[in-house]
Every structure is written in structure tokens, then in C-alpha cells.
Amino acid sequence: MADLDQNTVTDAVIAQMASTPDPRLREVMESLVRHLHAFAREVKLTPAEWLGAIAFLTKVGQTCTPIRQEFILLSDTLGLSRLVNLMDDKANRVGDATETSLLGPFYREASPRFGYGESIATHAKGPEMVIFGQVLNEAGEGVPNAIVEVWQTDADGAYDLQANDPDVMDMRGQFRTDAEGRYAIRTLIPLGYSIPMDGPVGDLIRQQARHGFRPAHIHMLIGAEGYRELVTALYLGDDDHIDSDTVFGVSESLIVRPQPGVEGSPDPGVPSVRYDFRIARRAPHDTSGRVGADPSKIAAE
Ligand SMILES: [Fe+2]
């Protein structure tokens, strides 16, 4: 056999993997090896740095628990989660459907159900706001009986999973649109928060002199029979970190500024936001737009 050098080793690996029966796995792994080897050559990766990277990834794995997913956090802070999301949006988002955003690690199934205009703050206290509007289809018609799921931090910047006994659900819930596709949610003004900084990803963020904060936001998941599930979030425009989200989730079209006296608000005295969500019909090949999954499910897989 021929001696390998720093270029031919890449071809040797790809040749050996050519037997992979699954064509997509073969394609992905071949590209991964090409880019990984090119990266190592470009930065002239030293043995000590290679070992440091192995130690870092080992620590990322060891930091994962059923309720903490350090690998997703790493993906988020490298912008990879957003990139996957943007590509999926470009391939599957129809017309002027609302832009998507990351699902994040704090979504929980089976949150409590609320009626029109009720408050999701069942335990937490703080300044209130209202979000209301319509869920619309591509033709601009209201979609009746759509599910609007919402979850967010409280006024101290903590999700219920972080603030309470994990069995207690607060600051999250499900609403149904009425016959005209209308919904209204009363909630607290959320506070932005730092990603968990006590693990290896936090160490890296500090070494990069980044702040580690996400601007205040309200997660929304909207679904209706026959429509593509919409995973998105509304971001509060006055947050100091609105232009430097540490996980790159913000889009201009998702920025809101609650104000008193908004016409049509179920309580105009409370700072309100009118936001209409546009959802699109589900195509036959459609998959869910959920990027960044529930860590408890990942742990169970
Ligand atoms: Fe979040």
C-alpha cells in the first residue's frame, strides 16, 4: 500500500467508508471527513490542541443530564441550530408564513389549558402584558380551533423547570383560537436570561469574552389540523441583548414592543402586543420545524 500523507489520508478514509449502504449516511460522513480534515490542516491542529478538544467534548457529554442538554447548548452557541433552522425554513416555509425560531430546551408537553384572555402566570408575579391577534392561513383567513402554545420565563428570567419543583407548571399554557382564529394571552413581561454558564460551554463563552445572554422572549408553538406546525418566538425589542442573542434566535419580524392602549386588546390598560401568526398548509413531505428538542425525550431515545 502507498504511504499516507496529510492529503491522501482524507481520500483513504473516504474510500474505506464507500461501502456504507445508506446513501445519505455515506454522503454526510464523506462531507464531514472532508471538512474536518480540511479544518485540521487549515489551523495546523497540534496534538495538544486535539487532546484539548477531546477533553472539551468529553466534558460536554458528561454535563448532559435528563434535564440538561449541553450538546444542544454547544450547537446553539455555535449558531448551528439557527443555521439548520434557517435552511429548513428556506426549504419548507410557504409564502409569507411567520418566521420560525428555536424551540429551545424548555418546551414541555401537556401544559395547562386556558380560555381566551386568561393569564398563564399561575404562581409567578410581576408586571403584566397581553398578546393577542389572529392565527391566519395563506389567504389571510382566521384559522379556527388552532392550538397556540406559549412558554416563557417569569419576571426573574427563570423557566418553571428552573424556578420551582419540576412537577409545577407555570408561565406556560395552551390556548385555542375562536371561530375567527382569534387568541388572547395574558402573561408577565418576561426577562432575558443567561444560558447555563456553569459547564464547558459557559467556560468557552467566557474565553471568547461573550456575554451569554438571550434577549427576553416568549416561545410560541402553533398548530392546526392540516397545517404545518409553526415553532417561533416573539422577542422584546427593548432588551439590551436584542442585537447580540448568544444563540442567534432573533429575526426582525419577530420583535415586539408591548404598549398600553393598543386597539382591540382585551385589556387596553395593560401593555399589549397585537401579533397575527400566519401558518401554511402542510405539504405531504413535511416534517416538524422543531429544532432544539425536549432534552427528556433525547435522553429517552
Ligand atoms: Fe427561551
Short mmCIF file of C-alpha atoms and ligand atoms in Angstrom, two decimals:
data_model
loop_
_atom_site.label_atom_id
_atom_site.label_comp_id
_atom_site.label_asym_id
_atom_site.label_seq_id
_atom_site.Cartn_x
_atom_site.Cartn_y
_atom_site.Cartn_z
CA MET A 1 0.00 0.00 0.00
CA ALA A 2 1.01 3.63 -0.56
CA ASP A 3 2.24 5.69 2.39
CA LEU A 4 -0.32 8.22 3.53
CA ASP A 5 0.44 11.92 3.69
CA GLN A 6 -1.63 14.77 5.09
CA ASN A 7 -3.74 14.96 1.94
CA THR A 8 -4.08 11.32 0.87
CA VAL A 9 -5.25 10.24 4.36
CA THR A 10 -8.54 12.02 3.63
CA ASP A 11 -9.13 10.02 0.45
CA ALA A 12 -8.17 6.79 2.21
CA VAL A 13 -10.85 7.35 4.88
CA ILE A 14 -13.48 8.20 2.28
CA ALA A 15 -12.57 5.14 0.20
CA GLN A 16 -12.99 2.89 3.22
CA MET A 17 -16.40 4.41 4.06
CA ALA A 18 -17.62 3.98 0.45
CA SER A 19 -19.19 0.65 1.41
CA THR A 20 -21.87 2.43 3.51
CA PRO A 21 -25.21 1.12 2.15
CA ASP A 22 -27.32 4.10 3.33
CA PRO A 23 -26.65 6.78 0.66
CA ARG A 24 -27.45 9.73 2.94
CA LEU A 25 -25.16 8.45 5.72
CA ARG A 26 -22.43 7.93 3.12
CA GLU A 27 -22.88 11.48 1.78
CA VAL A 28 -22.95 13.10 5.23
CA MET A 29 -19.92 11.21 6.56
CA GLU A 30 -17.87 11.80 3.44
CA SER A 31 -18.51 15.53 3.65
CA LEU A 32 -17.85 15.54 7.39
CA VAL A 33 -14.46 13.89 6.91
CA ARG A 34 -13.50 16.24 4.09
CA HIS A 35 -14.37 19.36 6.09
CA LEU A 36 -12.94 18.06 9.36
CA HIS A 37 -9.62 17.18 7.74
CA ALA A 38 -9.51 20.49 5.85
CA PHE A 39 -10.17 22.33 9.13
CA ALA A 40 -7.33 20.48 10.91
CA ARG A 41 -4.95 21.29 8.04
CA GLU A 42 -6.05 24.94 7.93
CA VAL A 43 -5.44 25.63 11.63
CA LYS A 44 -2.46 23.22 11.76
CA LEU A 45 -4.06 21.43 14.71
CA THR A 46 -1.41 20.28 17.21
CA PRO A 47 -1.60 17.05 19.26
CA ALA A 48 -2.12 19.11 22.45
CA GLU A 49 -5.00 21.04 20.87
CA TRP A 50 -6.54 17.83 19.54
CA LEU A 51 -6.38 16.36 23.06
CA GLY A 52 -7.89 19.58 24.47
CA ALA A 53 -10.81 19.28 22.05
CA ILE A 54 -11.37 15.65 23.06
CA ALA A 55 -11.36 16.67 26.74
CA PHE A 56 -13.81 19.50 25.99
CA LEU A 57 -16.27 17.25 24.11
CA THR A 58 -15.97 14.61 26.83
CA LYS A 59 -16.93 17.23 29.40
CA VAL A 60 -19.85 18.40 27.24
CA GLY A 61 -21.16 14.81 27.21
CA GLN A 62 -20.60 14.36 30.95
CA THR A 63 -22.52 17.59 31.68
CA CYS A 64 -25.68 16.27 29.97
CA THR A 65 -28.45 15.01 32.27
CA PRO A 66 -32.11 14.16 31.63
CA ILE A 67 -32.94 17.87 32.10
CA ARG A 68 -29.78 19.47 30.73
CA GLN A 69 -28.53 19.11 27.15
CA GLU A 70 -25.04 20.64 26.91
CA PHE A 71 -24.58 19.43 23.31
CA ILE A 72 -27.66 21.36 22.14
CA LEU A 73 -26.31 24.37 24.03
CA LEU A 74 -22.99 23.98 22.19
CA SER A 75 -24.82 23.73 18.87
CA ASP A 76 -26.90 26.81 19.78
CA THR A 77 -23.92 28.96 20.77
CA LEU A 78 -22.03 27.96 17.61
CA GLY A 79 -25.02 29.11 15.55
CA LEU A 80 -25.51 25.60 14.15
CA SER A 81 -29.05 25.22 15.49
CA ARG A 82 -30.05 28.51 13.87
CA LEU A 83 -28.38 27.52 10.62
CA VAL A 84 -30.33 24.24 10.48
CA ASN A 85 -33.47 26.19 11.30
CA LEU A 86 -32.83 28.78 8.56
CA MET A 87 -32.18 26.09 5.96
CA ASP A 88 -35.34 24.22 6.96
CA ASP A 89 -37.30 27.47 6.80
CA LYS A 90 -35.96 28.24 3.34
CA ALA A 91 -36.84 24.76 2.08
CA ASN A 92 -40.26 24.42 3.68
CA ARG A 93 -41.69 27.78 4.71
CA VAL A 94 -44.53 28.74 2.44
CA GLY A 95 -45.23 32.27 1.20
CA ASP A 96 -45.48 34.81 3.97
CA ALA A 97 -45.85 32.30 6.81
CA THR A 98 -44.46 33.62 10.10
CA GLU A 99 -40.71 33.12 10.51
CA THR A 100 -39.62 30.32 12.79
CA SER A 101 -37.33 30.42 15.81
CA LEU A 102 -35.67 27.81 18.01
CA LEU A 103 -37.81 25.52 20.15
CA GLY A 104 -35.16 25.61 22.88
CA PRO A 105 -34.79 23.19 25.77
CA PHE A 106 -37.70 24.36 27.94
CA TYR A 107 -40.74 23.18 25.96
CA ARG A 108 -42.96 20.74 27.87
CA GLU A 109 -45.82 18.64 26.54
CA ALA A 110 -49.26 18.75 28.17
CA SER A 111 -49.14 22.27 29.57
CA PRO A 112 -52.35 23.60 31.19
CA ARG A 113 -55.23 24.83 29.02
CA PHE A 114 -56.56 28.35 29.31
CA GLY A 115 -59.51 30.28 27.93
CA TYR A 116 -59.41 33.47 25.81
CA GLY A 117 -57.50 36.22 27.63
CA GLU A 118 -56.65 34.17 30.73
CA SER A 119 -53.26 34.52 32.43
CA ILE A 120 -50.60 31.81 32.23
CA ALA A 121 -48.99 33.22 35.41
CA THR A 122 -50.48 30.86 37.97
CA HIS A 123 -47.66 31.20 40.53
CA ALA A 124 -45.19 33.87 39.37
CA LYS A 125 -45.78 37.59 39.95
CA GLY A 126 -44.60 40.65 38.03
CA PRO A 127 -45.62 43.34 35.54
CA GLU A 128 -48.22 42.06 33.11
CA MET A 129 -48.65 42.17 29.37
CA VAL A 130 -51.16 40.87 26.84
CA ILE A 131 -50.53 39.22 23.48
CA PHE A 132 -53.48 38.92 21.18
CA GLY A 133 -54.29 38.61 17.50
CA GLN A 134 -55.27 36.04 14.97
CA VAL A 135 -53.90 32.83 13.54
CA LEU A 136 -54.29 33.24 9.78
CA ASN A 137 -53.92 30.95 6.77
CA GLU A 138 -52.20 31.83 3.46
CA ALA A 139 -55.38 33.53 2.26
CA GLY A 140 -55.41 35.75 5.35
CA GLU A 141 -58.46 34.00 6.83
CA GLY A 142 -58.67 33.18 10.54
CA VAL A 143 -57.95 29.55 11.40
CA PRO A 144 -60.49 28.36 13.97
CA ASN A 145 -59.61 25.92 16.74
CA ALA A 146 -55.84 26.27 16.24
CA ILE A 147 -53.71 25.44 19.27
CA VAL A 148 -51.49 28.29 20.47
CA GLU A 149 -48.94 27.03 22.97
CA VAL A 150 -46.85 29.53 24.86
CA TRP A 151 -43.98 29.24 27.33
CA GLN A 152 -41.60 31.81 28.74
CA THR A 153 -39.53 32.92 31.70
CA ASP A 154 -41.06 34.72 34.65
CA ALA A 155 -40.18 38.30 35.59
CA ASP A 156 -36.93 36.99 37.19
CA GLY A 157 -35.75 35.32 33.97
CA ALA A 158 -36.38 31.72 35.09
CA TYR A 159 -38.46 28.99 33.44
CA ASP A 160 -40.70 26.92 35.73
CA LEU A 161 -38.26 24.00 35.39
CA GLN A 162 -35.54 26.20 36.90
CA ALA A 163 -37.61 28.14 39.46
CA ASN A 164 -39.90 25.55 41.01
CA ASP A 165 -40.43 21.97 41.88
CA PRO A 166 -40.21 20.45 38.36
CA ASP A 167 -43.71 18.99 38.82
CA VAL A 168 -45.20 22.50 38.95
CA MET A 169 -46.02 24.07 35.59
CA ASP A 170 -46.15 27.86 35.43
CA MET A 171 -45.70 30.54 32.77
CA ARG A 172 -46.82 28.14 30.05
CA GLY A 173 -50.11 27.01 28.61
CA GLN A 174 -52.29 26.20 25.62
CA PHE A 175 -54.99 28.34 24.06
CA ARG A 176 -57.48 27.58 21.30
CA THR A 177 -58.43 30.13 18.67
CA ASP A 178 -62.10 31.05 18.33
CA ALA A 179 -64.25 30.80 15.20
CA GLU A 180 -62.41 33.82 13.67
CA GLY A 181 -58.98 32.47 14.55
CA ARG A 182 -58.55 34.92 17.45
CA TYR A 183 -56.46 34.28 20.53
CA ALA A 184 -55.53 36.37 23.58
CA ILE A 185 -52.98 35.58 26.26
CA ARG A 186 -52.35 37.45 29.48
CA THR A 187 -48.87 36.93 30.85
CA LEU A 188 -45.95 38.58 32.64
CA ILE A 189 -43.31 40.61 30.84
CA PRO A 190 -40.51 38.04 30.51
CA LEU A 191 -36.92 38.80 31.46
CA GLY A 192 -33.93 37.82 29.33
CA TYR A 193 -31.63 35.23 30.79
CA SER A 194 -28.16 33.81 30.67
CA ILE A 195 -27.67 30.37 29.20
CA PRO A 196 -26.26 27.91 31.80
CA MET A 197 -22.68 29.15 32.33
CA ASP A 198 -21.52 26.53 34.84
CA GLY A 199 -20.50 23.92 32.24
CA PRO A 200 -17.89 23.59 29.48
CA VAL A 201 -19.96 25.69 27.04
CA GLY A 202 -20.06 28.51 29.61
CA ASP A 203 -16.27 28.22 30.01
CA LEU A 204 -15.85 28.60 26.24
CA ILE A 205 -18.24 31.59 26.13
CA ARG A 206 -16.15 33.31 28.85
CA GLN A 207 -12.89 32.58 27.00
CA GLN A 208 -14.46 34.30 23.98
CA ALA A 209 -15.48 37.33 26.12
CA ARG A 210 -19.14 36.83 25.08
CA HIS A 211 -21.98 37.73 27.46
CA GLY A 212 -24.02 34.50 27.27
CA PHE A 213 -27.42 36.27 27.38
CA ARG A 214 -30.61 35.71 25.40
CA PRO A 215 -32.93 38.70 25.00
CA ALA A 216 -36.38 38.38 26.66
CA HIS A 217 -38.72 36.29 24.55
CA ILE A 218 -41.95 34.35 24.53
CA HIS A 219 -41.94 30.95 22.85
CA MET A 220 -44.93 30.06 20.69
CA LEU A 221 -45.91 26.79 19.03
CA ILE A 222 -48.92 27.00 16.76
CA GLY A 223 -50.67 24.04 15.23
CA ALA A 224 -53.92 23.30 13.45
CA GLU A 225 -55.30 20.28 11.63
CA GLY A 226 -53.81 20.13 8.10
CA TYR A 227 -51.30 22.95 8.73
CA ARG A 228 -47.56 22.94 9.18
CA GLU A 229 -46.64 23.31 12.83
CA LEU A 230 -45.11 26.72 13.49
CA VAL A 231 -42.36 26.93 16.12
CA THR A 232 -41.43 30.51 16.79
CA ALA A 233 -40.89 33.15 19.47
CA LEU A 234 -41.60 36.83 19.98
CA TYR A 235 -38.65 38.93 21.16
CA LEU A 236 -38.95 42.07 23.26
CA GLY A 237 -37.33 44.85 21.28
CA ASP A 238 -36.24 46.92 24.28
CA ASP A 239 -33.98 44.22 25.72
CA ASP A 240 -30.28 45.20 25.94
CA HIS A 241 -29.28 41.98 24.17
CA ILE A 242 -31.75 42.15 21.28
CA ASP A 243 -28.87 42.54 18.78
CA SER A 244 -26.50 40.03 20.36
CA ASP A 245 -28.53 36.93 21.25
CA THR A 246 -25.98 34.33 22.31
CA VAL A 247 -27.87 31.63 20.36
CA PHE A 248 -28.73 33.82 17.30
CA GLY A 249 -32.51 33.27 17.51
CA VAL A 250 -33.82 36.78 16.78
CA SER A 251 -35.42 37.86 13.49
CA GLU A 252 -36.60 41.41 12.81
CA SER A 253 -40.15 40.22 12.02
CA LEU A 254 -40.44 38.60 15.46
CA ILE A 255 -39.56 41.71 17.51
CA VAL A 256 -42.42 43.24 19.53
CA ARG A 257 -42.81 46.19 21.91
CA PRO A 258 -45.76 45.96 24.34
CA GLN A 259 -47.58 49.27 24.78
CA PRO A 260 -50.68 50.42 26.65
CA GLY A 261 -53.77 51.45 24.73
CA VAL A 262 -53.46 49.01 21.84
CA GLU A 263 -56.77 48.83 19.99
CA GLY A 264 -58.53 45.51 20.25
CA SER A 265 -56.63 44.37 23.31
CA PRO A 266 -58.87 42.52 25.77
CA ASP A 267 -57.33 44.82 28.42
CA PRO A 268 -56.03 48.04 26.80
CA GLY A 269 -54.81 49.29 30.20
CA VAL A 270 -52.14 46.58 30.21
CA PRO A 271 -49.17 46.87 27.82
CA SER A 272 -50.26 44.80 24.84
CA VAL A 273 -48.96 43.42 21.59
CA ARG A 274 -51.09 42.53 18.60
CA TYR A 275 -49.40 39.80 16.62
CA ASP A 276 -51.00 37.78 13.84
CA PHE A 277 -49.39 34.45 13.07
CA ARG A 278 -49.54 33.07 9.55
CA ILE A 279 -49.46 29.33 9.12
CA ALA A 280 -49.23 27.31 5.94
CA ARG A 281 -50.88 24.11 4.75
CA ARG A 282 -48.87 21.02 5.46
CA ALA A 283 -47.16 19.51 2.42
CA PRO A 284 -47.03 15.70 2.14
CA HIS A 285 -43.28 15.51 2.87
CA ASP A 286 -43.36 18.00 5.73
CA THR A 287 -41.53 17.36 8.93
CA SER A 288 -41.89 19.33 12.12
CA GLY A 289 -39.87 22.53 12.37
CA ARG A 290 -38.75 21.69 15.89
CA VAL A 291 -35.03 22.37 16.15
CA GLY A 292 -33.71 22.05 19.68
CA ALA A 293 -35.70 19.35 21.31
CA ASP A 294 -37.02 18.43 24.70
CA PRO A 295 -33.94 17.01 26.46
CA SER A 296 -36.01 14.46 28.38
CA LYS A 297 -37.03 12.94 25.06
CA ILE A 298 -33.48 12.88 23.78
CA ALA A 299 -32.37 11.14 26.95
CA ALA A 300 -35.11 8.54 26.48
CA GLU A 301 -34.25 7.78 22.86
FE FE B 1 -36.22 30.51 25.81
#
